[in-house]
Backbone as a ProteinNet text record, in pm:
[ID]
protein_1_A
[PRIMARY]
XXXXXXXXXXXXXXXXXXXXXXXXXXXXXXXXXXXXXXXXXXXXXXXXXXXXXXXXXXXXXXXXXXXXXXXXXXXXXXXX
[TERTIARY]
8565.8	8666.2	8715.7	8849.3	8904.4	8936.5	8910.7	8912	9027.7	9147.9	9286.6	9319.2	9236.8	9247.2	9380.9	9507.2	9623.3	9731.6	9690.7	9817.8	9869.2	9928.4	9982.5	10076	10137.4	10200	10112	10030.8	9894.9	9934.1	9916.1	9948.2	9802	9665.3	9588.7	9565	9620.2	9633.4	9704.5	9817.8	9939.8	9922.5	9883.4	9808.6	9698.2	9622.4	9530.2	9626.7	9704.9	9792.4	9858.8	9924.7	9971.4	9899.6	9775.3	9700.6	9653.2	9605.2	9554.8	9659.9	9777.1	9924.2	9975.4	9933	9976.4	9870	9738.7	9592.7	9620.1	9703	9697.6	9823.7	9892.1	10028.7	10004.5	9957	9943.5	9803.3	9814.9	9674.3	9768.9	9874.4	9979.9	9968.4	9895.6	9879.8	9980.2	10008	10114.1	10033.5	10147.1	10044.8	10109.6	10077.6	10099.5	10089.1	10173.9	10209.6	10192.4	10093.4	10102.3	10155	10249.7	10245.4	10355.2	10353.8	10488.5	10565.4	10691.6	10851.6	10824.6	10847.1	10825.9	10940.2	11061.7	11161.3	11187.4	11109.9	11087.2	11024.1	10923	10804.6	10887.6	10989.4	11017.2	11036.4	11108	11175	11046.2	10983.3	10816.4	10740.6	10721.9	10627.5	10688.4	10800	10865.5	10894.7	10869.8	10882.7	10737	10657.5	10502.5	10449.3	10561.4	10556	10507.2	10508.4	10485.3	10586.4	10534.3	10592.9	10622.7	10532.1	10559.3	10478.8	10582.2	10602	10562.1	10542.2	10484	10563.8	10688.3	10763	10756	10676.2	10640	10520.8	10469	10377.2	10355.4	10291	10297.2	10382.4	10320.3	10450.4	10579.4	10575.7	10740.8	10827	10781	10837.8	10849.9	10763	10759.9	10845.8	10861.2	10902.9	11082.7	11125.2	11222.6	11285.1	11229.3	11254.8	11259.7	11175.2	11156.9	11334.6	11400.2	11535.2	11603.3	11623.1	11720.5	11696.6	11563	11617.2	11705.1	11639.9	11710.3	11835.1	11892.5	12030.2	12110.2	12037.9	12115.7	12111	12017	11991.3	12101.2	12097.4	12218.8	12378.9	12387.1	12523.5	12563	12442.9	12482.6	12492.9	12466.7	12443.5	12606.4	12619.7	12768.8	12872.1	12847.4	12956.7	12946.6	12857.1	12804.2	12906.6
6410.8	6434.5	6301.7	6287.6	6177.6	6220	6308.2	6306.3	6367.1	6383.9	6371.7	6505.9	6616.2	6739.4	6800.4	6889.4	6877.6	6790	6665.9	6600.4	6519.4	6614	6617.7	6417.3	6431.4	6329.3	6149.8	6156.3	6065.3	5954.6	5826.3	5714	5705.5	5713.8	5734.2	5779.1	5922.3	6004.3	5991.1	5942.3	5901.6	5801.1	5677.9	5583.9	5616.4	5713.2	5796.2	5867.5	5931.5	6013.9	5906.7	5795.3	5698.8	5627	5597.4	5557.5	5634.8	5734.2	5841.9	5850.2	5880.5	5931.7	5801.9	5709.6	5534.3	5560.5	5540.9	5556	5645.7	5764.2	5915.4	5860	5825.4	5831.9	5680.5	5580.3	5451.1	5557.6	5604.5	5667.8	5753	5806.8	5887.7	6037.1	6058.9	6219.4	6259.4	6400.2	6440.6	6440.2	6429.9	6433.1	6564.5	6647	6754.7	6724.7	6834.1	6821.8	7024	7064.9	7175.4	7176.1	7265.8	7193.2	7289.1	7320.2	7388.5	7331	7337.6	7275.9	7130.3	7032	6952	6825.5	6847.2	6779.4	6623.4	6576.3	6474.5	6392.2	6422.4	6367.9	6361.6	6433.5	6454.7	6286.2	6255.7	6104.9	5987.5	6000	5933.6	5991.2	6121.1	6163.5	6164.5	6178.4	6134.3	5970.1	5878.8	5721.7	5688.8	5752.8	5755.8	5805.3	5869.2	5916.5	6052.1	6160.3	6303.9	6365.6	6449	6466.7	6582.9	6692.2	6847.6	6889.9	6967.8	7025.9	7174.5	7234	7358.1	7327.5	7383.9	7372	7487.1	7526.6	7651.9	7708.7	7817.8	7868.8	8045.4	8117.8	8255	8308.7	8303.7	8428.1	8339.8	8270.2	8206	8258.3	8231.4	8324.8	8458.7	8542.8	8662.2	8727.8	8640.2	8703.6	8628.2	8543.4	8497.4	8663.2	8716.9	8800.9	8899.7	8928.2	9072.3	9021.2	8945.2	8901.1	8945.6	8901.2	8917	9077	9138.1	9257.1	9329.8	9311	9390	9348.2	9266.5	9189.2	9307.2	9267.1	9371.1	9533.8	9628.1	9736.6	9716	9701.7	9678.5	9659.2	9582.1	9619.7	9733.5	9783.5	9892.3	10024.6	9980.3	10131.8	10129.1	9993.8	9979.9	10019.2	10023.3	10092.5	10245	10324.9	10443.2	10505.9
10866.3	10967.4	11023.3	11028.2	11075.4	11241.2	11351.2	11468	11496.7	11410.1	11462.6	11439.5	11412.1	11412.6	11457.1	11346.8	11353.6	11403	11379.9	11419	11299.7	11197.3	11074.9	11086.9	11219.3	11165.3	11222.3	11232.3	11298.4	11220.8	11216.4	11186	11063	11109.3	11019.9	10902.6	10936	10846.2	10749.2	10753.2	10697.9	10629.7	10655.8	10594.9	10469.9	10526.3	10398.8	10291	10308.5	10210.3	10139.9	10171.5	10153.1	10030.5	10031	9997.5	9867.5	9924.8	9781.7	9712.6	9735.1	9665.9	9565	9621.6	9544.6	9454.4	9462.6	9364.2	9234.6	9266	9183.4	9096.7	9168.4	9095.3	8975.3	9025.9	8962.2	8835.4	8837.8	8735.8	8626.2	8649.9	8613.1	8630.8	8745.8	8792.2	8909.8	8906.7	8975.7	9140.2	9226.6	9378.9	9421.7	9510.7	9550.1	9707.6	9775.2	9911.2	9981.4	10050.7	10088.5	10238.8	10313.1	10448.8	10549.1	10631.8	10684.7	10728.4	10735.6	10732.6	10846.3	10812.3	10852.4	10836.4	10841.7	10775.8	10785.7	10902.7	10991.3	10855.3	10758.9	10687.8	10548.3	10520.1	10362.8	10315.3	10413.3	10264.2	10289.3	10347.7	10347.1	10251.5	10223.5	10128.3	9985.1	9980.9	9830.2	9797.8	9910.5	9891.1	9883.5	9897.3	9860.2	9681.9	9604.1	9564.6	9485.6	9604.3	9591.9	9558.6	9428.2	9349.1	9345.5	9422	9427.6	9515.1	9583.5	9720.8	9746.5	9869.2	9892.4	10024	10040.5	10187.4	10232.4	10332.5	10402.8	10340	10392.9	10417.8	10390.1	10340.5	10269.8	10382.6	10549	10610.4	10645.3	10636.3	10649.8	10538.3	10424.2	10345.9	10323.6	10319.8	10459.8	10485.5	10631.5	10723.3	10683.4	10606.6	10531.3	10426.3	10330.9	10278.1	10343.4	10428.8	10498.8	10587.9	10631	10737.8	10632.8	10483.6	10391.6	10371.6	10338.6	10315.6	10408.3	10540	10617	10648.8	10629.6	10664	10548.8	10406.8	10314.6	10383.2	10376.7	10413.5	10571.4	10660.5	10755.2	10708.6	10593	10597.9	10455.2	10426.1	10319.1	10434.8	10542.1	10659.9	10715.9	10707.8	10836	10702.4	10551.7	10470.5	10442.9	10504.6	10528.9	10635.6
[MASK]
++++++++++++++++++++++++++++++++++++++++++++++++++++++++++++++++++++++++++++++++

């Protein structure tokens, strides 16, 4: 444990990802990024070179599809 318990954007922390992500990639392995929307972090973690992304989280997406269905189902009612 580095102490900094959720504070995704921590100077430490960042420095560590930084670090591992340079190590992995100089080896020729892909780095991976899991994380919820965080838009603030994107052009840092791809100048680090991370290479593939997980932007959001199972119910963000969710609750993303569950808006679209019903957006559809709503206007198939208002042509009713």
């Amino acid at each position: 444990s580095m102490g900094i318990l959720g504070q995704l954007d921590h100077p430490k922390l960042l420095a560590v990802i930084e670090e591992t992500a340079g190590k992995a990639r100089a080896k020729g392995l892909s780095v991976g990024w899991g994380m919820s929307p965080q838009p603030e972090i994107l052009p840092r973690l791809f100048q680090w070179g991370i290479n593939w992304m997980q932007y959001g989280n199972d119910f963000a997406y969710l609750a993303q599809a569950v808006e679209a269905s019903f957006k559809t189902a709503r206007a198939a009612v208002k042509q009713v």
